Amino acid sequence: MLDNRAALVLNADFRPLSYFPLSLWSWRDAVKAVFLEKVNVLAEYDDAPVRSPSFEMHAPSVISLKEYIAPAKRPAFTRFNVFLRDQFCCSYCGVKAVTSELTFDHVIPRSRGGRTDWANVATACGACNLAKANLTPKEAHMPLRHTPAEPTVYELQARGQAFPPNFLHESWRDYLYWDSVLESD
């Protein structure tokens, strides 16, 4: 039962370290961090006791770091972050797809001096990537839906909030999307 009991990890300011992927630790890592006094337990699983011969506690479901970890100043240039920036949609036809069905395309082909950086890489579905081939978007008559640019860390976090994981434990809900607008009576 414990194997599917992940703990939501919050920074010392009570924001998730990451929204996408959601910052989760295994119950083992969370319990270890509790014993090393690196985290505070904010919520626990009622039905998941952790036992040893001399100790028992409930598995943590939400923990916060005791020391603040400053977010990176610039996002890492990774395939996944390019897909997240582009909201998992092809920059040419707009089709939304799962990561395994997406590629990234050099807007100015590398063979023509195009660089592999935020400003020259766009998400593409396989069909559009093949159709564009070694051409520029103008030559291929395939205009980009948006101009590729380096996102901020905060923009990527906001994009990640739009893609909640398949499972959200009820104890996590008070700590996720806490900066969203609250309904009024």
Coordinates of N, CA and C in Angstrom, one line a residue:
M1 N 0.8 -1.2 0.0 CA 0.0 0.0 0.0 C 0.9 1.3 0.0
L2 N 2.0 1.2 0.6 CA 2.9 2.4 0.7 C 3.5 2.8 -0.6
D3 N 3.7 1.9 -1.5 CA 4.4 2.2 -2.8 C 3.7 3.2 -3.6
N4 N 2.4 3.4 -3.5 CA 1.7 4.4 -4.2 C 1.4 5.6 -3.4
R5 N 2.1 5.9 -2.3 CA 1.9 7.0 -1.4 C 3.1 8.0 -1.6
A6 N 3.0 8.8 -2.6 CA 4.0 9.8 -2.8 C 3.7 11.0 -1.9
A7 N 4.7 11.8 -1.6 CA 4.6 13.0 -0.9 C 4.8 14.2 -1.8
L8 N 3.9 15.2 -1.7 CA 4.0 16.4 -2.4 C 5.1 17.2 -1.7
V9 N 6.1 17.7 -2.5 CA 7.2 18.5 -1.9 C 7.0 19.9 -2.2
L10 N 7.0 20.7 -1.1 CA 6.8 22.2 -1.3 C 8.1 22.8 -0.8
N11 N 8.4 23.9 -1.4 CA 9.6 24.7 -1.0 C 9.3 25.4 0.3
A12 N 10.2 26.0 1.0 CA 10.0 26.7 2.3 C 8.9 27.8 2.2
D13 N 8.6 28.3 1.0 CA 7.5 29.3 0.8 C 6.2 28.6 0.6
F14 N 6.1 27.3 0.7 CA 4.9 26.5 0.5 C 4.4 26.4 -0.9
R15 N 5.2 26.7 -1.9 CA 4.9 26.5 -3.3 C 5.6 25.2 -3.7
P16 N 4.9 24.4 -4.6 CA 5.6 23.2 -5.1 C 6.9 23.6 -5.8
L17 N 7.9 22.7 -5.6 CA 9.2 22.9 -6.3 C 9.0 23.0 -7.8
S18 N 8.0 22.2 -8.3 CA 7.8 22.1 -9.7 C 6.3 21.7 -9.9
Y19 N 5.6 22.3 -10.9 CA 4.3 21.8 -11.2 C 4.3 20.8 -12.3
F20 N 5.2 20.8 -13.2 CA 5.2 19.8 -14.3 C 6.6 19.5 -14.6
P21 N 7.1 18.4 -14.3 CA 6.4 17.4 -13.5 C 6.2 17.8 -12.0
L22 N 5.1 17.4 -11.4 CA 4.8 17.7 -10.1 C 5.9 17.2 -9.2
S23 N 6.3 18.1 -8.2 CA 7.4 17.7 -7.3 C 6.9 16.7 -6.3
L24 N 7.2 15.5 -6.5 CA 6.8 14.4 -5.6 C 8.0 13.6 -5.2
W25 N 8.0 13.1 -4.0 CA 9.0 12.1 -3.5 C 8.3 10.9 -3.0
S26 N 9.0 9.8 -3.1 CA 8.5 8.5 -2.7 C 8.3 8.6 -1.2
W27 N 7.5 7.7 -0.6 CA 7.3 7.7 0.9 C 8.6 7.5 1.6
R28 N 9.5 6.7 1.0 CA 10.8 6.4 1.6 C 11.6 7.6 1.7
D29 N 11.7 8.4 0.6 CA 12.5 9.6 0.6 C 11.9 10.6 1.6
A30 N 10.6 10.7 1.6 CA 9.9 11.6 2.5 C 10.2 11.3 4.0
V31 N 10.1 10.0 4.3 CA 10.3 9.6 5.7 C 11.8 9.8 6.1
K32 N 12.7 9.5 5.2 CA 14.1 9.8 5.4 C 14.4 11.3 5.7
A33 N 13.7 12.1 4.9 CA 13.9 13.6 5.1 C 13.3 14.0 6.4
V34 N 12.2 13.4 6.9 CA 11.7 13.7 8.2 C 12.7 13.4 9.3
F35 N 13.3 12.2 9.2 CA 14.2 11.8 10.2 C 15.5 12.6 10.2
L36 N 15.9 13.1 9.0 CA 17.1 14.0 8.9 C 16.7 15.4 9.2
E37 N 15.5 15.7 9.6 CA 15.0 17.0 10.0 C 15.2 18.1 8.9
K38 N 15.0 17.7 7.6 CA 15.1 18.6 6.5 C 13.8 19.1 6.0
V39 N 12.7 18.5 6.5 CA 11.4 18.9 6.1 C 10.4 19.0 7.3
N40 N 9.3 19.7 7.0 CA 8.2 19.7 8.0 C 7.1 18.9 7.3
V41 N 6.4 18.1 8.1 CA 5.2 17.3 7.6 C 4.0 18.2 7.8
L42 N 3.3 18.5 6.7 CA 2.1 19.3 6.7 C 0.8 18.5 6.7
A43 N 0.9 17.3 6.1 CA -0.3 16.4 6.0 C 0.2 15.0 5.9
E44 N -0.6 14.0 6.3 CA -0.2 12.6 6.3 C -1.3 11.8 5.7
Y45 N -1.0 10.6 5.3 CA -1.9 9.6 4.8 C -2.5 8.9 6.1
D46 N -3.8 8.9 6.2 CA -4.4 8.2 7.4 C -4.2 6.7 7.3
D47 N -4.2 6.2 6.1 CA -4.3 4.7 6.0 C -2.9 4.1 5.6
A48 N -1.9 4.8 5.8 CA -0.5 4.3 5.4 C 0.5 4.4 6.5
P49 N 0.4 3.6 7.5 CA 1.4 3.7 8.6 C 2.8 3.1 8.1
V50 N 3.8 3.8 8.6 CA 5.2 3.3 8.4 C 5.7 2.8 9.8
R51 N 6.1 1.5 9.8 CA 6.4 0.9 11.0 C 7.8 0.3 11.0
S52 N 8.4 0.4 12.2 CA 9.7 -0.3 12.4 C 9.5 -1.0 13.8
P53 N 10.4 -1.8 14.3 CA 10.2 -2.5 15.6 C 10.0 -1.5 16.7
S54 N 10.5 -0.3 16.6 CA 10.4 0.6 17.7 C 9.7 1.9 17.4
F55 N 9.1 2.0 16.2 CA 8.6 3.3 15.8 C 7.4 3.1 14.8
E56 N 6.5 4.0 14.9 CA 5.4 4.0 13.9 C 5.0 5.5 13.6
M57 N 4.7 5.8 12.4 CA 4.2 7.1 11.9 C 3.4 6.9 10.7
H58 N 2.6 7.9 10.4 CA 1.8 7.8 9.1 C 2.7 8.4 8.0
A59 N 2.6 7.8 6.8 CA 3.4 8.3 5.7 C 3.0 9.8 5.4
P60 N 4.0 10.6 5.2 CA 3.7 12.0 4.9 C 3.1 12.1 3.5
S61 N 2.0 13.0 3.3 CA 1.5 13.2 2.0 C 1.8 14.6 1.5
V62 N 2.2 15.5 2.4 CA 2.6 16.9 2.0 C 3.8 17.3 3.0
I63 N 4.9 17.6 2.4 CA 6.0 18.1 3.2 C 6.6 19.4 2.6
S64 N 7.1 20.2 3.5 CA 7.8 21.4 3.0 C 9.2 21.4 3.5
L65 N 10.1 21.9 2.6 CA 11.5 22.0 2.9 C 11.7 23.0 4.0
K66 N 12.7 22.8 4.9 CA 13.0 23.8 5.9 C 13.8 24.9 5.4
E67 N 14.6 24.6 4.4 CA 15.4 25.7 3.7 C 14.9 25.9 2.3
Y68 N 14.8 27.2 2.0 CA 14.3 27.7 0.7 C 15.3 27.3 -0.4
I69 N 14.8 26.8 -1.5 CA 15.6 26.6 -2.6 C 15.2 27.6 -3.7
A70 N 16.1 28.5 -4.0 CA 15.8 29.5 -5.0 C 15.6 28.8 -6.4
P71 N 14.6 29.3 -7.1 CA 14.4 28.7 -8.5 C 15.5 29.1 -9.4
A72 N 15.7 28.3 -10.4 CA 16.7 28.6 -11.4 C 16.4 30.0 -12.0
K73 N 17.4 30.7 -12.4 CA 17.2 32.0 -13.0 C 16.7 31.9 -14.5
R74 N 17.2 30.8 -15.1 CA 16.8 30.6 -16.5 C 16.3 29.1 -16.6
P75 N 15.3 28.8 -17.4 CA 14.9 27.4 -17.5 C 16.0 26.6 -18.3
A76 N 16.1 25.4 -18.0 CA 17.0 24.5 -18.8 C 16.4 24.3 -20.2
F77 N 17.3 24.3 -21.1 CA 16.9 24.1 -22.5 C 16.8 22.6 -22.7
T78 N 15.7 22.0 -22.6 CA 15.5 20.6 -22.8 C 14.3 20.3 -23.8
R79 N 14.3 19.2 -24.3 CA 13.2 18.8 -25.2 C 11.9 19.0 -24.5
F80 N 11.8 18.4 -23.3 CA 10.5 18.5 -22.5 C 10.1 19.9 -22.3
N81 N 11.1 20.8 -21.9 CA 10.7 22.2 -21.7 C 10.3 22.9 -22.9
V82 N 10.8 22.6 -24.1 CA 10.3 23.1 -25.3 C 8.9 22.7 -25.6
F83 N 8.6 21.4 -25.3 CA 7.2 21.0 -25.5 C 6.3 21.7 -24.5
L84 N 6.7 21.9 -23.3 CA 5.9 22.6 -22.3 C 5.7 24.0 -22.7
R85 N 6.8 24.7 -23.1 CA 6.6 26.1 -23.6 C 5.5 26.2 -24.7
D86 N 5.5 25.2 -25.6 CA 4.6 25.2 -26.7 C 3.3 24.5 -26.4
Q87 N 3.1 24.1 -25.1 CA 1.9 23.5 -24.6 C 1.6 22.2 -25.3
F88 N 2.6 21.4 -25.7 CA 2.5 20.1 -26.3 C 1.6 20.2 -27.6
C89 N 1.8 21.3 -28.3 CA 1.1 21.5 -29.6 C 2.1 21.7 -30.7
C90 N 1.8 21.2 -31.8 CA 2.6 21.4 -33.0 C 2.6 22.9 -33.3
S91 N 3.8 23.5 -33.5 CA 3.9 25.0 -33.8 C 3.4 25.3 -35.2
Y92 N 3.2 24.3 -36.0 CA 2.8 24.5 -37.4 C 1.3 24.2 -37.6
C93 N 0.8 23.1 -37.2 CA -0.6 22.7 -37.5 C -1.5 22.9 -36.2
G94 N -0.9 23.0 -35.1 CA -1.6 23.2 -33.8 C -2.1 21.9 -33.2
V95 N -1.9 20.8 -33.7 CA -2.4 19.5 -33.1 C -1.7 19.3 -31.8
K96 N -2.5 18.9 -30.8 CA -2.0 18.6 -29.5 C -1.7 17.1 -29.4
A97 N -0.5 16.8 -28.9 CA -0.1 15.4 -28.9 C 0.7 15.0 -27.6
V98 N 0.8 13.7 -27.4 CA 1.6 13.3 -26.2 C 3.1 13.4 -26.6
T99 N 3.9 13.5 -25.6 CA 5.4 13.7 -25.8 C 6.0 12.7 -26.8
S100 N 5.6 11.5 -26.8 CA 6.2 10.5 -27.6 C 5.9 10.7 -29.1
E101 N 4.8 11.5 -29.4 CA 4.4 11.8 -30.8 C 5.0 13.1 -31.3
L102 N 5.7 13.8 -30.4 CA 6.2 15.1 -30.8 C 7.7 15.1 -31.1
T103 N 8.2 16.0 -31.9 CA 9.6 16.2 -32.2 C 9.9 17.7 -32.0
F104 N 11.1 18.0 -32.1 CA 11.4 19.5 -32.2 C 12.0 19.7 -33.5
D105 N 11.7 20.9 -34.0 CA 12.1 21.3 -35.4 C 12.9 22.5 -35.3
H106 N 14.0 22.5 -36.1 CA 14.8 23.7 -36.2 C 14.1 24.6 -37.2
V107 N 13.7 25.8 -36.8 CA 13.0 26.7 -37.7 C 13.9 27.1 -38.9
I108 N 15.1 27.5 -38.6 CA 16.1 27.6 -39.6 C 16.9 26.3 -39.5
P109 N 16.9 25.5 -40.6 CA 17.5 24.2 -40.5 C 19.0 24.3 -40.1
R110 N 19.5 23.3 -39.3 CA 20.9 23.3 -38.9 C 21.8 23.4 -40.1
S111 N 21.4 22.7 -41.2 CA 22.3 22.7 -42.4 C 22.4 24.0 -43.0
R112 N 21.6 25.0 -42.6 CA 21.7 26.4 -43.1 C 22.1 27.3 -42.0
G113 N 22.8 26.8 -41.0 CA 23.3 27.6 -39.9 C 22.4 27.8 -38.7
G114 N 21.2 27.2 -38.7 CA 20.3 27.4 -37.6 C 20.9 26.8 -36.3
R115 N 20.7 27.4 -35.2 CA 21.2 27.0 -34.0 C 20.2 26.2 -33.2
T116 N 20.7 25.4 -32.3 CA 19.8 24.6 -31.4 C 19.6 25.4 -30.1
D117 N 18.6 26.4 -30.1 CA 18.4 27.2 -28.9 C 16.9 27.6 -28.9
W118 N 16.5 28.2 -27.8 CA 15.1 28.6 -27.6 C 14.5 29.3 -28.8
A119 N 15.3 30.2 -29.4 CA 14.7 31.1 -30.5 C 14.6 30.4 -31.8
N120 N 15.2 29.2 -32.0 CA 15.2 28.5 -33.3 C 14.6 27.1 -33.2
V121 N 14.1 26.7 -32.1 CA 13.5 25.3 -32.0 C 12.1 25.5 -31.6
A122 N 11.2 24.7 -32.3 CA 9.8 24.7 -32.1 C 9.3 23.3 -32.1
T123 N 8.2 23.1 -31.3 CA 7.6 21.8 -31.2 C 6.9 21.5 -32.6
A124 N 7.0 20.2 -33.0 CA 6.4 19.8 -34.3 C 5.9 18.4 -34.2
C125 N 4.8 18.2 -34.8 CA 4.3 16.8 -34.9 C 5.2 16.1 -36.0
G126 N 5.2 14.8 -36.0 CA 6.0 14.1 -37.0 C 5.7 14.5 -38.4
A127 N 4.4 14.6 -38.8 CA 4.0 14.9 -40.1 C 4.5 16.3 -40.6
C128 N 4.3 17.3 -39.7 CA 4.8 18.6 -40.1 C 6.3 18.7 -40.2
N129 N 7.0 18.0 -39.3 CA 8.5 17.9 -39.3 C 8.9 17.3 -40.6
L130 N 8.3 16.3 -41.1 CA 8.7 15.6 -42.4 C 8.3 16.6 -43.5
A131 N 7.1 17.2 -43.5 CA 6.7 18.1 -44.6 C 7.6 19.3 -44.7
K132 N 8.0 19.8 -43.6 CA 8.9 21.0 -43.6 C 10.3 20.7 -44.1
A133 N 10.8 19.5 -43.6 CA 12.1 19.0 -44.0 C 13.2 20.0 -43.8
N134 N 14.0 20.3 -44.8 CA 15.1 21.1 -44.7 C 14.8 22.5 -45.3
L135 N 13.6 23.0 -45.1 CA 13.2 24.3 -45.6 C 12.9 25.2 -44.4
T136 N 12.8 26.5 -44.7 CA 12.3 27.4 -43.7 C 10.8 27.4 -43.7
P137 N 10.2 27.9 -42.7 CA 8.7 27.9 -42.7 C 8.1 28.6 -43.9
K138 N 8.7 29.7 -44.3 CA 8.2 30.4 -45.5 C 8.4 29.6 -46.7
E139 N 9.5 29.0 -46.9 CA 9.7 28.1 -48.1 C 8.8 26.9 -48.2
A140 N 8.4 26.4 -47.0 CA 7.5 25.2 -46.9 C 6.1 25.7 -46.9
H141 N 5.8 27.0 -46.9 CA 4.4 27.5 -46.8 C 3.8 26.9 -45.5
M142 N 4.5 27.0 -44.4 CA 4.1 26.5 -43.1 C 4.4 27.5 -42.1
P143 N 3.6 28.5 -41.9 CA 3.9 29.6 -41.0 C 3.8 29.1 -39.5
L144 N 4.6 29.6 -38.7 CA 4.6 29.3 -37.3 C 3.4 29.9 -36.6
R145 N 2.8 29.2 -35.7 CA 1.7 29.8 -34.9 C 2.1 30.8 -33.9
H146 N 3.4 30.7 -33.5 CA 4.0 31.7 -32.5 C 5.5 31.7 -32.8
T147 N 6.1 32.8 -32.5 CA 7.6 32.9 -32.6 C 8.3 32.2 -31.4
P148 N 9.1 31.3 -31.7 CA 9.8 30.6 -30.5 C 10.7 31.7 -29.8
A149 N 10.7 31.6 -28.5 CA 11.5 32.4 -27.6 C 11.7 31.7 -26.3
E150 N 12.8 32.2 -25.6 CA 13.1 31.6 -24.3 C 12.0 32.0 -23.3
P151 N 11.4 31.0 -22.6 CA 10.4 31.4 -21.6 C 11.1 31.7 -20.3
T152 N 10.4 32.3 -19.4 CA 11.0 32.5 -18.1 C 10.6 31.2 -17.3
V153 N 11.3 31.0 -16.1 CA 11.0 29.9 -15.2 C 9.5 30.0 -14.8
Y154 N 9.1 31.2 -14.6 CA 7.7 31.4 -14.1 C 6.7 31.1 -15.2
E155 N 7.0 31.4 -16.4 CA 6.1 31.0 -17.5 C 6.0 29.5 -17.6
L156 N 7.1 28.8 -17.5 CA 7.0 27.4 -17.6 C 6.2 26.8 -16.4
Q157 N 6.4 27.4 -15.2 CA 5.6 26.9 -14.0 C 4.1 27.1 -14.3
A158 N 3.8 28.3 -14.8 CA 2.4 28.6 -15.1 C 1.8 27.6 -16.2
R159 N 2.6 27.3 -17.2 CA 2.2 26.3 -18.2 C 2.0 24.9 -17.6
G160 N 2.9 24.6 -16.6 CA 2.8 23.3 -16.0 C 1.6 23.2 -15.1
Q161 N 1.1 24.3 -14.6 CA -0.2 24.2 -13.8 C -1.4 23.9 -14.7
A162 N -1.3 24.0 -16.0 CA -2.4 23.7 -16.8 C -2.4 22.2 -17.2
F163 N -1.4 21.4 -16.7 CA -1.4 20.0 -17.0 C -1.3 19.2 -15.7
P164 N -2.4 19.2 -14.9 CA -2.3 18.4 -13.7 C -2.1 16.9 -13.9
P165 N -1.4 16.3 -13.0 CA -1.2 14.8 -13.2 C -2.5 14.1 -13.1
N166 N -2.5 12.8 -13.4 CA -3.7 12.0 -13.4 C -4.2 11.8 -12.0
F167 N -3.3 11.9 -11.0 CA -3.8 11.6 -9.6 C -3.4 12.8 -8.8
L168 N -4.3 13.4 -8.0 CA -4.0 14.4 -7.1 C -4.7 14.0 -5.8
H169 N -3.9 13.7 -4.8 CA -4.5 13.4 -3.5 C -5.2 14.6 -2.9
E170 N -6.3 14.4 -2.2 CA -7.0 15.5 -1.6 C -6.2 16.4 -0.7
S171 N -5.2 15.8 0.0 CA -4.4 16.6 0.9 C -3.5 17.6 0.2
W172 N -3.3 17.4 -1.1 CA -2.4 18.2 -1.9 C -3.2 19.5 -2.4
R173 N -4.5 19.4 -2.5 CA -5.2 20.4 -3.2 C -5.1 21.8 -2.6
D174 N -4.9 21.9 -1.3 CA -4.7 23.2 -0.6 C -3.4 23.8 -0.9
Y175 N -2.5 23.1 -1.5 CA -1.1 23.6 -1.8 C -0.8 23.7 -3.3
L176 N -1.7 23.2 -4.1 CA -1.6 23.4 -5.5 C -2.5 24.4 -6.0
Y177 N -2.1 25.2 -7.0 CA -2.9 26.2 -7.6 C -3.4 27.2 -6.6
W178 N -2.7 27.4 -5.5 CA -3.1 28.3 -4.4 C -3.1 29.7 -4.9
D179 N -2.4 30.0 -6.0 CA -2.4 31.4 -6.5 C -3.5 31.7 -7.5
S180 N -4.4 30.7 -7.6 CA -5.5 30.9 -8.6 C -6.6 31.8 -7.9
V181 N -7.4 32.4 -8.7 CA -8.5 33.3 -8.2 C -9.5 32.4 -7.4
L182 N -9.8 32.9 -6.2 CA -10.8 32.2 -5.4 C -12.2 32.7 -5.8
E183 N -13.2 31.7 -5.7 CA -14.6 32.1 -6.0 C -15.1 32.9 -4.8
S184 N -16.0 33.9 -5.1 CA -16.6 34.6 -4.0 C -18.1 34.3 -4.0
D185 N -18.7 34.5 -2.8 CA -20.1 34.2 -2.6 C -21.0 35.2 -3.3

